[in-house]
Short mmCIF file of C-alpha atoms in Angstrom, two decimals:
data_model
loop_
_atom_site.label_atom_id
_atom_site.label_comp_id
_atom_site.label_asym_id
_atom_site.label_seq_id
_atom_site.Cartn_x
_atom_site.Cartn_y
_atom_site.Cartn_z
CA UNK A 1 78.13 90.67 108.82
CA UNK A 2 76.18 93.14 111.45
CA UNK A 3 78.86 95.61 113.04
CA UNK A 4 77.93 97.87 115.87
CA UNK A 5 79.51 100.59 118.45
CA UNK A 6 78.44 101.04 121.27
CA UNK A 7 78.50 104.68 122.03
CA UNK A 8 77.68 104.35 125.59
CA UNK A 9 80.41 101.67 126.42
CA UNK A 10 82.77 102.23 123.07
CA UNK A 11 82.17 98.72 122.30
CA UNK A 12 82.66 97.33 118.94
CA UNK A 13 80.69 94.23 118.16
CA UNK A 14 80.20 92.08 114.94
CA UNK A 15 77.96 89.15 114.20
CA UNK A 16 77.53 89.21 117.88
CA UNK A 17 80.95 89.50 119.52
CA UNK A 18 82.04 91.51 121.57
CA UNK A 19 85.21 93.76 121.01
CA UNK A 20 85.65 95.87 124.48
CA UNK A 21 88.19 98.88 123.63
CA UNK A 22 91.92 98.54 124.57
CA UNK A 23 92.52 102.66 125.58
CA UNK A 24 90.75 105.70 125.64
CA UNK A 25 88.38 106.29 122.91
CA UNK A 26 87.35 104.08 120.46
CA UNK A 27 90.54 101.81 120.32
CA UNK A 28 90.57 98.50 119.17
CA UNK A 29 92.78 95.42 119.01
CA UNK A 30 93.10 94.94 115.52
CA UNK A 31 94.14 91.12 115.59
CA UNK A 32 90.28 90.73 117.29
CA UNK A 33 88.95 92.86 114.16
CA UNK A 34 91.25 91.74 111.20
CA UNK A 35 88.18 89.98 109.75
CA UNK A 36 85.70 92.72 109.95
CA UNK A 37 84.41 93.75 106.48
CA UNK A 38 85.22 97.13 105.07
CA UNK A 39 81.29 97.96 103.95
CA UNK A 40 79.86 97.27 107.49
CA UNK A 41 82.58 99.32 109.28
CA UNK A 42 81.68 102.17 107.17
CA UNK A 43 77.87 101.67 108.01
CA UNK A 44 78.89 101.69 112.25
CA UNK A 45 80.95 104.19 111.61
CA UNK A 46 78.39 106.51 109.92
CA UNK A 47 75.38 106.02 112.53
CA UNK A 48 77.93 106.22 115.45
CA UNK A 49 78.59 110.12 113.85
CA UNK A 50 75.16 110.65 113.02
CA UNK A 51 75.98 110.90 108.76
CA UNK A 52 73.65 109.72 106.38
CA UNK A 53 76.34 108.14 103.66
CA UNK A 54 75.27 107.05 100.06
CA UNK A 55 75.26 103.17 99.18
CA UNK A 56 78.18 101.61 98.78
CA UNK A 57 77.71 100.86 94.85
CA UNK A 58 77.43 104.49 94.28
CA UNK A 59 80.77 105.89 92.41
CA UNK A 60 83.30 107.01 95.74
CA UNK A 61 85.10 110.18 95.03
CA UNK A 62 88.06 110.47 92.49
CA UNK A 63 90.97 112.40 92.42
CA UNK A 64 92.34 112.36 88.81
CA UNK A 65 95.98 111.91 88.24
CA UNK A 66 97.11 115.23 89.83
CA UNK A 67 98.20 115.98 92.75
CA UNK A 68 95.49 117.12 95.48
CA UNK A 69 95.27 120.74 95.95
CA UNK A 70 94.68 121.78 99.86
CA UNK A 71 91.18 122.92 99.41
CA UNK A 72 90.68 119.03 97.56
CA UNK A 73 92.25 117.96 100.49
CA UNK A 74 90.25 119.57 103.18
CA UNK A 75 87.08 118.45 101.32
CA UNK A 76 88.03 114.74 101.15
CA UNK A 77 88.70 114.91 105.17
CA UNK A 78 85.79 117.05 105.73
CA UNK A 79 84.16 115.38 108.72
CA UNK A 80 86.79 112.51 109.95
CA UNK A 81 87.01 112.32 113.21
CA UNK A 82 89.80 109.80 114.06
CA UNK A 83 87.65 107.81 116.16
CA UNK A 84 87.80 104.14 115.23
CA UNK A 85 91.50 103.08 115.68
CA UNK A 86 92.93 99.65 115.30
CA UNK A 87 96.16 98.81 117.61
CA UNK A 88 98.92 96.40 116.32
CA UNK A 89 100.71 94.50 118.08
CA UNK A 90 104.36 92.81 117.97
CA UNK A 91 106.60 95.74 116.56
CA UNK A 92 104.90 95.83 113.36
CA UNK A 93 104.64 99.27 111.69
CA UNK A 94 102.55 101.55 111.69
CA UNK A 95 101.35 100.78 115.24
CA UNK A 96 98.03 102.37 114.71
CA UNK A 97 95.11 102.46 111.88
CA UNK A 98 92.35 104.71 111.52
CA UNK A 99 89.55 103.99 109.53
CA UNK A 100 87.26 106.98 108.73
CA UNK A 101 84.18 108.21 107.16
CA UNK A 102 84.36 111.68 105.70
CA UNK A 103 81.01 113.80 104.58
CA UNK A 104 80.73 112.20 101.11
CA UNK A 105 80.54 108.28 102.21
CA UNK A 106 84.44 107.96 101.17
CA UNK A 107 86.92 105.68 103.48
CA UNK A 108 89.80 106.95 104.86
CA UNK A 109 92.81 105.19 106.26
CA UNK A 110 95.63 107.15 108.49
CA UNK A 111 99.00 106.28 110.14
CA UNK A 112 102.16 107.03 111.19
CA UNK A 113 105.18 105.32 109.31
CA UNK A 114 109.17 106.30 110.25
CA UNK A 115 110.80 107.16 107.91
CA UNK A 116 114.35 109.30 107.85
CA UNK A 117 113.41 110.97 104.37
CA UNK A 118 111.29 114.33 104.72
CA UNK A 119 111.22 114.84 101.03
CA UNK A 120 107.18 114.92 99.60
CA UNK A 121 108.42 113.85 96.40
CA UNK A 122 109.90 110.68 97.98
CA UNK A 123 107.02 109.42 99.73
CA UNK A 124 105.10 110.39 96.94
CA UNK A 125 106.80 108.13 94.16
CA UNK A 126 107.59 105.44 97.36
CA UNK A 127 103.66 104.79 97.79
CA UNK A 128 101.58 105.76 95.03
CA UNK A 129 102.46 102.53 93.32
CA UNK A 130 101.64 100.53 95.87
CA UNK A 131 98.67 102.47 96.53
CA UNK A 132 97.60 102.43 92.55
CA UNK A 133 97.61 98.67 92.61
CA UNK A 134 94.88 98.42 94.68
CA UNK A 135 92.55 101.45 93.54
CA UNK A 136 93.39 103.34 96.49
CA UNK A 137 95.05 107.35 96.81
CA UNK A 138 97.62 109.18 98.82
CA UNK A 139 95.33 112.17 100.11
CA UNK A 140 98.10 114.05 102.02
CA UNK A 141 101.60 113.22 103.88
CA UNK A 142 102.57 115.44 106.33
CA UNK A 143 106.63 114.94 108.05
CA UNK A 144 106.90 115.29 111.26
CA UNK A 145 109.83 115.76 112.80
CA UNK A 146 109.16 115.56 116.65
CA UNK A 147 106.32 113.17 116.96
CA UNK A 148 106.37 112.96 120.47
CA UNK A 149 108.85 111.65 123.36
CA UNK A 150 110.12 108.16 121.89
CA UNK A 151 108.15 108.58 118.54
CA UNK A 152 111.20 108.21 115.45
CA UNK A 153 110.20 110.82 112.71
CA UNK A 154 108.48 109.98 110.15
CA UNK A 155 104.99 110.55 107.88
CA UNK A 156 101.68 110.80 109.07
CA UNK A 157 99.22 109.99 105.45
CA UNK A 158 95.99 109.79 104.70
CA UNK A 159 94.56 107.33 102.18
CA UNK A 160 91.61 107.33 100.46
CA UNK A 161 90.44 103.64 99.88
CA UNK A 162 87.99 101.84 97.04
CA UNK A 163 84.44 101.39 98.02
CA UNK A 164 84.83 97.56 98.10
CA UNK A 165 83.78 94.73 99.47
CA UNK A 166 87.15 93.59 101.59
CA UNK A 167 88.48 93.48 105.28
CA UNK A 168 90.12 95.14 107.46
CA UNK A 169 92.90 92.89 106.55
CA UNK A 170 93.73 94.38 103.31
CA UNK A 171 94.14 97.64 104.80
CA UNK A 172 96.72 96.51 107.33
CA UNK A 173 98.46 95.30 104.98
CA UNK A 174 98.63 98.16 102.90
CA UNK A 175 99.92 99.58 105.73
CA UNK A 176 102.69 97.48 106.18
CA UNK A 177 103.56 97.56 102.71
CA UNK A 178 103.98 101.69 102.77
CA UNK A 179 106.12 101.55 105.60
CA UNK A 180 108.28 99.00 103.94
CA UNK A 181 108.53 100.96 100.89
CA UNK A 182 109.29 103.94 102.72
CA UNK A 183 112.60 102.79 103.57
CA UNK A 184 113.23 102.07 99.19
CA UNK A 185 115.03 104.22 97.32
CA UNK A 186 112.08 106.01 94.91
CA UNK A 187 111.46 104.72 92.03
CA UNK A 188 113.46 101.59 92.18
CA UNK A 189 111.42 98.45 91.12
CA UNK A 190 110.64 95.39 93.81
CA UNK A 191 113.14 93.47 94.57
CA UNK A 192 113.28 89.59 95.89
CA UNK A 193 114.30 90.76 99.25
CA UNK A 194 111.74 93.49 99.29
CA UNK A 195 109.11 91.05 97.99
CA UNK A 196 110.12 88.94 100.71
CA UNK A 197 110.00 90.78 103.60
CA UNK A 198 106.33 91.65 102.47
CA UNK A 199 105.30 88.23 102.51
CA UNK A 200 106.41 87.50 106.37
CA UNK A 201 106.27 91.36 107.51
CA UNK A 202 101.91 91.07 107.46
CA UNK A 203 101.36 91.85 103.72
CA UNK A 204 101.81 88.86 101.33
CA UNK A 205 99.13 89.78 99.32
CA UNK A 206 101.17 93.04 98.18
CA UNK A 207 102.68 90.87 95.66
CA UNK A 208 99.65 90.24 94.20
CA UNK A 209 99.51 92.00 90.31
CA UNK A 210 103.33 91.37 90.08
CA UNK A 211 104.36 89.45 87.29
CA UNK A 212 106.96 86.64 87.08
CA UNK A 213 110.25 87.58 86.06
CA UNK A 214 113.92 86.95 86.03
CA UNK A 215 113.70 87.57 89.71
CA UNK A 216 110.42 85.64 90.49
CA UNK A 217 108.90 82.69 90.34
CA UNK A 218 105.39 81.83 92.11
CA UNK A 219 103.35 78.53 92.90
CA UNK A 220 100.12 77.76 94.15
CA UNK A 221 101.01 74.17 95.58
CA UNK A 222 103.79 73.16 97.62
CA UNK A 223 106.29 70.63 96.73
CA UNK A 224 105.56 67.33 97.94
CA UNK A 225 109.27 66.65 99.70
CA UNK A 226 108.17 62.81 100.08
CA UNK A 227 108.12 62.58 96.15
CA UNK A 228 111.36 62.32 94.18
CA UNK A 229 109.83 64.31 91.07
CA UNK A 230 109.01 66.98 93.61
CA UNK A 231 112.34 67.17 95.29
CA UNK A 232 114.23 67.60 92.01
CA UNK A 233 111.69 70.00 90.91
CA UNK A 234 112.22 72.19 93.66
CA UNK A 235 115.86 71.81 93.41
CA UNK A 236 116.03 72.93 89.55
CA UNK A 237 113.61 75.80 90.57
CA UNK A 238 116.13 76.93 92.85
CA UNK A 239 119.17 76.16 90.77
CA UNK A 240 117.88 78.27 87.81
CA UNK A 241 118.02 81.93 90.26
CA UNK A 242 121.64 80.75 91.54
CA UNK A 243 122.88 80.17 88.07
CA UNK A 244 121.01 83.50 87.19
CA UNK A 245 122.72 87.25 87.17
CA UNK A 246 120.31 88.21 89.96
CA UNK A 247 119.49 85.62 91.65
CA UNK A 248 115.22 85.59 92.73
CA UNK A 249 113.10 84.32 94.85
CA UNK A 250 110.83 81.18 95.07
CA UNK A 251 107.20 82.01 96.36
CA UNK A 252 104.65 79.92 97.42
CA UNK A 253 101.54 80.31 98.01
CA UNK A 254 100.13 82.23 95.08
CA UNK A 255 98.39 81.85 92.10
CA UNK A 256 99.08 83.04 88.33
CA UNK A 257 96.86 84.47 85.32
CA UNK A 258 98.36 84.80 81.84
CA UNK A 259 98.72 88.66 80.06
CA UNK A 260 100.11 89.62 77.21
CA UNK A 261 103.63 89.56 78.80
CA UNK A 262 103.23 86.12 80.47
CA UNK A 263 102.11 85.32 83.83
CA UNK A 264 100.96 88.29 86.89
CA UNK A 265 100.17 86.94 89.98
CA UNK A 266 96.01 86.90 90.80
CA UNK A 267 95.54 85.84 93.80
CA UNK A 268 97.54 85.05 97.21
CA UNK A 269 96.56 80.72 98.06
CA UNK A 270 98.22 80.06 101.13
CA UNK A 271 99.31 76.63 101.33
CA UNK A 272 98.63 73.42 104.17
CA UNK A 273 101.51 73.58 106.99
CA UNK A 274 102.59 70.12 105.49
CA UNK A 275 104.18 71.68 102.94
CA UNK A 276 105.32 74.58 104.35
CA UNK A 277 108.34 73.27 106.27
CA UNK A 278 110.84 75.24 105.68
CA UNK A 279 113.78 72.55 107.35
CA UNK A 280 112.53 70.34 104.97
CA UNK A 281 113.41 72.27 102.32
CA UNK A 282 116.64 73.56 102.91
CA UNK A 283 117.63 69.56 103.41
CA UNK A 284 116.21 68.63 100.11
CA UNK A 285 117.81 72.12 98.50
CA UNK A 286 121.18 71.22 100.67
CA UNK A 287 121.03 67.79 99.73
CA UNK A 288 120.12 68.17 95.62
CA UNK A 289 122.13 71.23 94.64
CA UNK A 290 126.36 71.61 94.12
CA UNK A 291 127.81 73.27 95.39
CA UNK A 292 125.61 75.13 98.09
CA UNK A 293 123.99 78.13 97.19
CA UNK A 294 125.24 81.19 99.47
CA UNK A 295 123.24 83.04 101.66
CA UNK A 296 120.14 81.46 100.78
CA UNK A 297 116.83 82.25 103.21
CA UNK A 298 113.85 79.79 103.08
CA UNK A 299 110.97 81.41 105.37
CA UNK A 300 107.43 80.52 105.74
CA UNK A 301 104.35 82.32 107.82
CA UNK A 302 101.28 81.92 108.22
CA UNK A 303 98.62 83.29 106.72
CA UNK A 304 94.83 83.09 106.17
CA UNK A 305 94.60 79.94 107.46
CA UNK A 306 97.29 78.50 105.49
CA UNK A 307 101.18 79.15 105.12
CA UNK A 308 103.31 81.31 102.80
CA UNK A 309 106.78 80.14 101.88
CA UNK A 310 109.46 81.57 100.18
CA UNK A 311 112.93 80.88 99.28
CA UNK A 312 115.60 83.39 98.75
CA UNK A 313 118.62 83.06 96.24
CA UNK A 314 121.03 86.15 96.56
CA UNK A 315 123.27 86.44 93.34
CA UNK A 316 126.06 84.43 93.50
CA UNK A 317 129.59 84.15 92.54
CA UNK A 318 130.58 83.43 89.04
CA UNK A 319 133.35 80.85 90.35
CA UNK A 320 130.92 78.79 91.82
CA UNK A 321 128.32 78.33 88.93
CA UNK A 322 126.94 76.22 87.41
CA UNK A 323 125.13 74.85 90.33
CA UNK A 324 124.21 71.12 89.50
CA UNK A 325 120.96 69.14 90.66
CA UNK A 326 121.40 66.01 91.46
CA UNK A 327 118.93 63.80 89.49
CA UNK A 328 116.62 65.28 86.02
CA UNK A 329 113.15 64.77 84.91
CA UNK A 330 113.82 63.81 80.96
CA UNK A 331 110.12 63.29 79.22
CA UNK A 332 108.26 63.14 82.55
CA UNK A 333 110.53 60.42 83.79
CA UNK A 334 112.68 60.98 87.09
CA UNK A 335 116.31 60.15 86.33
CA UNK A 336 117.58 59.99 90.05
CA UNK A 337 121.19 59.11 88.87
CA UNK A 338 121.61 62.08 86.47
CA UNK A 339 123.17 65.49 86.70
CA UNK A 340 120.93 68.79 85.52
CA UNK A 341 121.91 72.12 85.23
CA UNK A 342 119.23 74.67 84.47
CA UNK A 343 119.47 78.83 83.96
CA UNK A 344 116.40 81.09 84.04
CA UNK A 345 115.72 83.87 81.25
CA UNK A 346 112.16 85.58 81.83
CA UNK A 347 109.59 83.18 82.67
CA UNK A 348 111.05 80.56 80.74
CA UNK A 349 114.22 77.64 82.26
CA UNK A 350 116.80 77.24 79.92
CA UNK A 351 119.09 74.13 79.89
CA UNK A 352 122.46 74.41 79.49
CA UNK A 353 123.20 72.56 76.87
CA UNK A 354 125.85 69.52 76.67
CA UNK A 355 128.26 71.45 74.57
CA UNK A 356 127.83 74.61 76.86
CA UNK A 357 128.93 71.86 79.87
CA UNK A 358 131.99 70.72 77.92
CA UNK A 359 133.13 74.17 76.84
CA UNK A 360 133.28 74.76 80.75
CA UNK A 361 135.07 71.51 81.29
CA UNK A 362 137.55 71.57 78.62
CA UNK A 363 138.68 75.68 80.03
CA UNK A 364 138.77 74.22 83.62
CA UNK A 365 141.01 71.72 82.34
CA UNK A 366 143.03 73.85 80.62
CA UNK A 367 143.29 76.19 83.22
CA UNK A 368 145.17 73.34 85.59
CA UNK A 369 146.97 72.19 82.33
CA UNK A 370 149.11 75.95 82.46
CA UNK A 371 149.36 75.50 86.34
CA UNK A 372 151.16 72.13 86.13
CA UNK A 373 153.10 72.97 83.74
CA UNK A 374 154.13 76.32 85.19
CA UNK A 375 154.81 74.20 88.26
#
């Protein structure tokens, strides 16, 4: 891919089109520029400033596990500008990225995120995980109280980024990912609804190098709703979070790798829009599990040219478990006129086993027993 800019007209063009700027300066619409490639934005960036910048294979700067002293600091901005700025659209935060080149060749990233919190150490241990996950460093956070006339308060960071070979993309959704996380409390782990709102708020593939757990459960394909086997699959997926502690969430979209401690998502493999309707879920779900599950959210967005879709299972009451499916899968074969009730532990679906069923049965019963005889 051949990116220019135009210093003369402030245009930005790759592989031939045409990106006219949206403001003063060198702004850009970033949904026009979401697929321009990280390596050849440096390069434009470089000749527009007149810097001669190593290759990209050549080690990029690293800041050890410390923090960064000011005079690191000042180094690793020495000679950003600010001038390339992507603008996004549809009251998604930050509002604005910056994508710089400092003296050494290095990328840097800035925006603005709200947040009510001025404490460093808070938006410190809120990103750096985030940020670790993909090779990339917090440089410095500054809080600013009074942005500006109908600016909220909030951080302005800089980022220094890996030298490699993605889009602009990724780095909007890192972006979205920090400003989620800002409004965590530190330290806590990801959640289902957090993990959620990442996968329709612009940054899906934040979950990638999570693994599966009590809370979370990935696929790569979608259910197939016109096939029996898939609809009580999907329904005993389900079932197990709402007979859980927790309850989870269902996502898919993605794809898994084994590790020592079982399976951490790889890769984010957005699905076809035929299955990625989330109605039709919710009426198999509806249909399949007893009683219904409370407060559950089934979303789906698109993404990369295919869809994400998740489904969300809040923890529910004990007085309504166990949730049954209607219909089983007993050695391969769909039993459409059985009952199944399923519990997750880990990675792994536990059954709950026939005397566990009875046990339940036999207090119920003995529970009205004492009323009518009370009565």
């Amino acid at each position: 891919m051949v990116i220019r800019i135009n210093e003369t007209s402030r245009t930005l063009s790759f592989d031939g089109v045409e990106i006219e700027p949206c403001g003063l300066g060198y702004l850009y619409e970033y949904e026009e520029c979401k697929e321009i490639n990280l390596p050849g934005l440096r390069r434009a960036i470089a000749k527009l400033e007149g810097k001669k910048i190593p290759p990209l294979n050549t080690k990029p700067t690293t800041l050890g596990e410390n923090a960064v002293t000011p005079e690191r600091e000042a180094a690793l901005l020495e000679g950003t500008t600010g001038n390339v700025t992507f603008c996004l659209r549809g009251n998604i935060r930050p509002e604005f990225i910056t994508i710089d080149v400092n003296n050494s060749g290095d990328l840097i990233a800035s925006f603005f995120i709200p947040c009510e919190i001025d404490d460093p150490s808070y938006a410190t241990e809120s990103f750096s995980p985030h940020l670790a996950i993909r090779g990339a460093r917090l440089i410095q956070c500054k809080y600013w109280d009074d942005p500006g006339p109908g600016i909220p308060s909030g951080w302005d960071i800089d980022i220094l980024l890996p030298r490699t070979r993605s889009l602009l993309s990724s780095v909007r959704e890192l972006a979205v990912t920090l400003a989620r996380s800002a409004g965590m409390t530190p330290g806590a782990p990801m959640g289902p609804e957090f993990a959620a709102g990442l996968c329709h708020g612009g940054a899906p593939d934040s979950l990638v190098g999570l693994e599966e757990s009590d809370w979370l459960e990935v696929k790569s394909q979608g259910y197939d709703l016109d096939n029996i086997k898939d609809k009580i699959e999907l329904a005993q997926d389900v079932s197990r979070f709402a007979n859980s502690e927790t309850g989870g969430i269902l996502a898919i979209g993605y794809r898994t790798k084994k590790n020592r401690n079982g399976e951490v998502i790889s890769k984010c493999t957005p699905i076809p829009e035929r299955f990625a309707q989330a109605v039709r879920y919710r009426a198999v779900i509806d249909s399949r599990i007893f009683p219904p599950i409370d407060g559950l959210k089934i979303r789906a967005s698109p993404h990369d040219g295919g869809w994400v879709l998740t489904v969300f299972v809040p923890s529910q009451a004990e007085e309504n478990k166990p949730f049954l499916v209607h219909g089983a899968i007993v050695g391969g074969k769909v039993e459409g006129a059985f009952i199944s009730i399923v519990r997750r532990r880990g990675e792994a679906s536990i059954p709950i086993t026939g005397p566990a069923i009875h046990s339940m049965l036999a207090a119920g019963r003995s529970i009205l027993h004492r009323k009518d005889i009370g009565q």
